[in-house]
Short mmCIF file of C-alpha atoms in Angstrom, two decimals:
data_model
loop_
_atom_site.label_atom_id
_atom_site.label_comp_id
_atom_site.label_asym_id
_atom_site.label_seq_id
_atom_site.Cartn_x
_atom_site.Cartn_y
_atom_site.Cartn_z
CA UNK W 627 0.00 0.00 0.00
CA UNK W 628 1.23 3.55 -0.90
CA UNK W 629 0.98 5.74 2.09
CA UNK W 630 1.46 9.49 1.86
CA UNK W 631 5.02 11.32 2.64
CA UNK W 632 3.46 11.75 6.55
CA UNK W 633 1.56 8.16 6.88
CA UNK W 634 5.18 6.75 5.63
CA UNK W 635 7.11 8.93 8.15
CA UNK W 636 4.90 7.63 11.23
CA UNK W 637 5.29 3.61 9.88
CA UNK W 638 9.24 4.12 9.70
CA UNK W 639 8.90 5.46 13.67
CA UNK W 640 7.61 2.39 14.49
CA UNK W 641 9.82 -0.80 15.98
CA UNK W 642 10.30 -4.11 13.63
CA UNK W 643 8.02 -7.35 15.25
CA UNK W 644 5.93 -4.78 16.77
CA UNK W 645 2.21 -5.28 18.28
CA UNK W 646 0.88 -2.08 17.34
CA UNK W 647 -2.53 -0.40 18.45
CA UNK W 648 -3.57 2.43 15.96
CA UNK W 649 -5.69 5.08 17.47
CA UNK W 650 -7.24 7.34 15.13
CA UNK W 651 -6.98 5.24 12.57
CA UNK W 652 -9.23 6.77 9.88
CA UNK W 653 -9.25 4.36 6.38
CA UNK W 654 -6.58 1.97 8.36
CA UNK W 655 -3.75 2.79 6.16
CA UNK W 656 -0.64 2.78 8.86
CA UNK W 657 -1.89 -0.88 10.31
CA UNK W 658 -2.12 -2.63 6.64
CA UNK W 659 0.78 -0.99 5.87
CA UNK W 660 2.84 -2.28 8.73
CA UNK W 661 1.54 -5.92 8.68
CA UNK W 662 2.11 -6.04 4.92
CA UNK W 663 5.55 -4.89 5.14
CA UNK W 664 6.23 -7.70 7.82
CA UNK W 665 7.22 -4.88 10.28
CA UNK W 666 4.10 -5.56 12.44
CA UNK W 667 2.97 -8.51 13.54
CA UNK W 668 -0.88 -7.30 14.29
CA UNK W 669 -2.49 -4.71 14.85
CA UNK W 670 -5.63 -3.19 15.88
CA UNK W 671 -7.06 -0.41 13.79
CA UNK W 672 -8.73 1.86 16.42
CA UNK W 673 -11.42 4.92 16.08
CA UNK W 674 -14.10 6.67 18.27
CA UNK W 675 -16.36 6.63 15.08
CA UNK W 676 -18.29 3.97 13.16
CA UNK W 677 -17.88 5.86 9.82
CA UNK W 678 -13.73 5.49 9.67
CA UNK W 679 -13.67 1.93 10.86
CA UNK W 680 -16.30 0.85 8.41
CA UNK W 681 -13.55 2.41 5.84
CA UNK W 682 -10.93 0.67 7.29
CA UNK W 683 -12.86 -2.75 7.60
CA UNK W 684 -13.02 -2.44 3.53
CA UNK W 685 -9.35 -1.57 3.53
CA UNK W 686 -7.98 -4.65 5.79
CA UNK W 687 -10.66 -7.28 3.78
CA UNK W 688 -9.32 -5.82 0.43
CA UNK W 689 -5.63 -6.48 1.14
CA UNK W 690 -7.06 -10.23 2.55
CA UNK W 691 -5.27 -9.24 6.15
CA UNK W 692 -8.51 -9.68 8.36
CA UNK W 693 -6.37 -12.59 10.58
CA UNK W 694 -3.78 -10.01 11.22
CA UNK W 695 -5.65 -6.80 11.56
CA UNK W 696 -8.69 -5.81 13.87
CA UNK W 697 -11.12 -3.25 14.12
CA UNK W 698 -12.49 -1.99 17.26
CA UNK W 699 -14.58 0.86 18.33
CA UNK W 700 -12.75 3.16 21.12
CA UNK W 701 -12.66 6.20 22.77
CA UNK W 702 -8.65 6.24 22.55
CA UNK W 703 -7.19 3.82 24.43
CA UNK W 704 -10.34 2.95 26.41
CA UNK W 705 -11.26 -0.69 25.14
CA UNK W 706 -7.34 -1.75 24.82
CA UNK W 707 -6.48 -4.47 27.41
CA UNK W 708 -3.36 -4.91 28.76
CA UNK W 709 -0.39 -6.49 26.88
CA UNK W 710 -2.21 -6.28 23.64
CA UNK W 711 0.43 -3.92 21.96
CA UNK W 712 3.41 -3.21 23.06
CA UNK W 713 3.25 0.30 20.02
CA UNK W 714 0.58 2.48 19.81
CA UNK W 715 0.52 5.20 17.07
CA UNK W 716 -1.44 8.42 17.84
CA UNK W 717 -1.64 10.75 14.79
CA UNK W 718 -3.74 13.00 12.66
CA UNK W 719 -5.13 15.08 15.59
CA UNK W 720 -4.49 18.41 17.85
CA UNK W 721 -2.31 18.22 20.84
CA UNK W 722 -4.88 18.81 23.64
CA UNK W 723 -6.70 15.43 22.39
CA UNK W 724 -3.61 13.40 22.23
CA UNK W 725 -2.91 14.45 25.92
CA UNK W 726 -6.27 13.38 26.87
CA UNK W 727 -5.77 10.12 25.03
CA UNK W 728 -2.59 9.38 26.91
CA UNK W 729 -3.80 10.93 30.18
CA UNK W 730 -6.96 8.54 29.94
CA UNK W 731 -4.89 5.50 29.37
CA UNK W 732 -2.59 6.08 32.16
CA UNK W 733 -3.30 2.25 33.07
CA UNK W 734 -1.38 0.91 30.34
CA UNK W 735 1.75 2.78 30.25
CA UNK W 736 3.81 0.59 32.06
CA UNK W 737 2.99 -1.79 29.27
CA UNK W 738 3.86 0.00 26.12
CA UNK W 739 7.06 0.47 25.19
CA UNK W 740 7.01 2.56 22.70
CA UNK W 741 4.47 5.63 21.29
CA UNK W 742 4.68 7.25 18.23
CA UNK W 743 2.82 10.29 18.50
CA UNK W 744 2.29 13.34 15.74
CA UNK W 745 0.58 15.82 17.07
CA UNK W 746 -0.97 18.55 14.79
CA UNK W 747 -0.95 21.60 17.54
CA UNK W 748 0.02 22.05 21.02
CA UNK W 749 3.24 20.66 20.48
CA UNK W 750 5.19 22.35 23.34
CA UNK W 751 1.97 21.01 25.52
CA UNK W 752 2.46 17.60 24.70
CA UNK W 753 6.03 18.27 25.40
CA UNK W 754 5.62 19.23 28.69
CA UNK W 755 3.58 17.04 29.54
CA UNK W 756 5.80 14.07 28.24
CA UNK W 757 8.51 15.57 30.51
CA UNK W 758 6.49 16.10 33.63
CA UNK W 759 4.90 12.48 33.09
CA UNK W 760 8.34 11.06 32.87
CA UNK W 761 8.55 10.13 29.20
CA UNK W 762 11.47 10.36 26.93
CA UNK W 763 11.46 11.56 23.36
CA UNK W 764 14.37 9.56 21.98
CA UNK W 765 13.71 10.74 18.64
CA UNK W 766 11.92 13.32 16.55
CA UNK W 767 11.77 14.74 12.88
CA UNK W 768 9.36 17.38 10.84
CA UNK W 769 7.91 16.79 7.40
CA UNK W 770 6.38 19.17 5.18
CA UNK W 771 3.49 17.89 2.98
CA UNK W 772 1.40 20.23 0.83
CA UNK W 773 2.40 23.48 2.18
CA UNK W 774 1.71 22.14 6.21
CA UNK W 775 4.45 20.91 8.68
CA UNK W 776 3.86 17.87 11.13
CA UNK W 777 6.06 16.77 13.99
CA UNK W 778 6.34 12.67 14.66
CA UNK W 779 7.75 11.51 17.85
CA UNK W 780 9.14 8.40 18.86
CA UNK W 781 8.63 8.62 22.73
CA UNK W 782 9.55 5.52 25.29
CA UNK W 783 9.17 5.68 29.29
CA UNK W 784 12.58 5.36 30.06
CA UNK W 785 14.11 8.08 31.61
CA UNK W 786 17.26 9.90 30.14
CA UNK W 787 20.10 10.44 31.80
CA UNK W 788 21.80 14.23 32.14
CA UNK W 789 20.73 17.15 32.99
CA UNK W 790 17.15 18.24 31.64
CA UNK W 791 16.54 20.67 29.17
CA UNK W 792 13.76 22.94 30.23
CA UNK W 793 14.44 26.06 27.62
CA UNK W 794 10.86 27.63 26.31
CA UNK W 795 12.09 27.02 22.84
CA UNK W 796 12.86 22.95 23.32
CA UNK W 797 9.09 22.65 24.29
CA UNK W 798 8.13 24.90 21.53
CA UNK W 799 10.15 23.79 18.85
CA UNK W 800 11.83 20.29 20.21
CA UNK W 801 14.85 19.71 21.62
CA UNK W 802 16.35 17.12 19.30
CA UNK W 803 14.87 18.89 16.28
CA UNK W 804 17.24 21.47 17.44
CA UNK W 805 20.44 19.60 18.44
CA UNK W 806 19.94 17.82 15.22
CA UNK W 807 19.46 21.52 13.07
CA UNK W 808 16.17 19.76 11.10
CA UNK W 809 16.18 21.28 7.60
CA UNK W 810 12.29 21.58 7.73
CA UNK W 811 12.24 22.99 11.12
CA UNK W 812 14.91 25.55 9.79
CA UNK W 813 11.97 25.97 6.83
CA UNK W 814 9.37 26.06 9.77
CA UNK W 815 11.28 28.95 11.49
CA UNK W 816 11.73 31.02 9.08
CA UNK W 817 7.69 30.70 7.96
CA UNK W 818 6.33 31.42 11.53
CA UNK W 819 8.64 34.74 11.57
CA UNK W 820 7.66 36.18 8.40
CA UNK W 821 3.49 34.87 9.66
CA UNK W 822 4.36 37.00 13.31
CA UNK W 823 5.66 39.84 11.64
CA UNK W 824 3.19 40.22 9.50
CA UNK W 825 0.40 40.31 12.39
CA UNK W 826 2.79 42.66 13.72
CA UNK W 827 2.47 44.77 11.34
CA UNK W 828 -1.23 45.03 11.23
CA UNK W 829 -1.35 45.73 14.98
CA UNK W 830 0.89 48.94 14.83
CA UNK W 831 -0.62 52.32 15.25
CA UNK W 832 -3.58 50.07 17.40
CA UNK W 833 -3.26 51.50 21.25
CA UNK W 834 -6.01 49.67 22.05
CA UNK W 835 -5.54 47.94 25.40
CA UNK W 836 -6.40 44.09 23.90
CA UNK W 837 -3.76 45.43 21.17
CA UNK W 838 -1.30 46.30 23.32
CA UNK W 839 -1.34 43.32 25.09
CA UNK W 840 -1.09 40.96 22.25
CA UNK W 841 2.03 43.24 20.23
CA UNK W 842 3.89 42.26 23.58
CA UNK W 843 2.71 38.50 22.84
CA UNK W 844 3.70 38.74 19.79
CA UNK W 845 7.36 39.87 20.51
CA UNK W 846 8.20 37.35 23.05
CA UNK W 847 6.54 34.36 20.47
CA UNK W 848 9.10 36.56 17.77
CA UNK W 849 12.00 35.99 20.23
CA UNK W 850 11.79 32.51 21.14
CA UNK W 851 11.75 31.73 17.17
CA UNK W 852 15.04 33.97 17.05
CA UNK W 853 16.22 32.31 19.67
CA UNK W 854 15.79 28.98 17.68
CA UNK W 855 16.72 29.98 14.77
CA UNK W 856 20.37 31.03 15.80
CA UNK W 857 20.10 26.87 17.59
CA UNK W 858 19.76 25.58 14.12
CA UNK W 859 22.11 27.51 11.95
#
């Protein structure tokens, strides 16, 4: 199956032999994907609606992989038992949600080893909250596809050794996006600064208070992306 530039980017994130639980998982791509590539050895395709599962049902029965891939109907990580999958793969929604997910399946972290996640917004939330929960980001990259930029994380619980890193701009941007000086986050960077000064520039001459308030917003966002940007040159 030919997966898009970011569907492809989340399957190489995952672990060869894995047990992978796909939440989210829209037409069901990632899962057939993985199982027909012999990286995964099952998997359960995973969505909160009827409509994308359906989809993905016709996917799994087309490619003749119904013994190898499952469909369930979940809230996130609700109906997953313990030691089912040992990789789940959260993608294709905002931030706050994929907190949520995690937070409500605190119960099984113990038992996963790995998470890809790829959040579409909120990154530096889920960042801090993979910090303050005690999870590691061991590694990270950013794609652009069709003009947009996504984020895909590789995250473990094991805890790193060394000092930690808790600079605004490593939740905001991620820290080994910046040791590593991504290309598309330098791309990223340098699209967000033009985007701020342009609201900039709309807001001057404006002394309004709500104004006011949001030009000195607008300079500290403007400074954290310097910031950055003089990380990855």
């Amino acid at each position: 199956m030919k997966l898009s530039r970011r569907l492809e980017t989340i399957a190489s994130f995952v672990p060869e032999g894995s047990r992978i639980a796909d939440i989210g998982t829209d037409h069901g791509y990632i899962p057939i994907h993985l199982v027909q590539e012999g990286k995964a050895k099952y998997a359960i395709a995973m969505d909160v609606r009827k409509g994308p599962l359906l989809r993905a049902q016709a996917h799994i029965q087309e490619a003749g992989l119904q013994a190898h891939v499952e469909v369930r109907l979940s809230d996130g990580l609700l109906k997953l038992e313990q030691n089912e999958a040992d990789c789940v793969v959260i993608a294709g929604m905002g931030g706050e949600l994929i907190i949520h997910i995690l937070e409500e399946g605190r119960n099984l972290w113990e038992g996963i080893s790995y998470w890809v996640l790829s959040p579409h917004s909120e990154l530096d939330k889920v960042r801090r909250f993979l910090e303050e929960q005690e999870f590691f980001i061991e590694r990270e990259t950013m794609i652009k596809e069709e003009g947009k930029f996504y984020s895909v994380m590789g995250i473990s619980r094991k805890i790193k050794t060394g000092d930690k890193d808790e600079r605004e701009i490593s939740y905001r941007y991620g820290r080994s996006l910046l040791e590593s000086k991504d290309p598309v986050l330098k791309d990223y960077l340098k699209k967000e600064e033009e985007q701020l000064e342009q609201i900039m520039s709309g807001l001057t001459g404006s002394q309004t208070e709500a104004a006011v308030r949001r030009m000195e917003e607008l300079k500290l966002e403007l400074a954290y992306n310097k910031e950055a940007q003089d990380a990855v040159r």
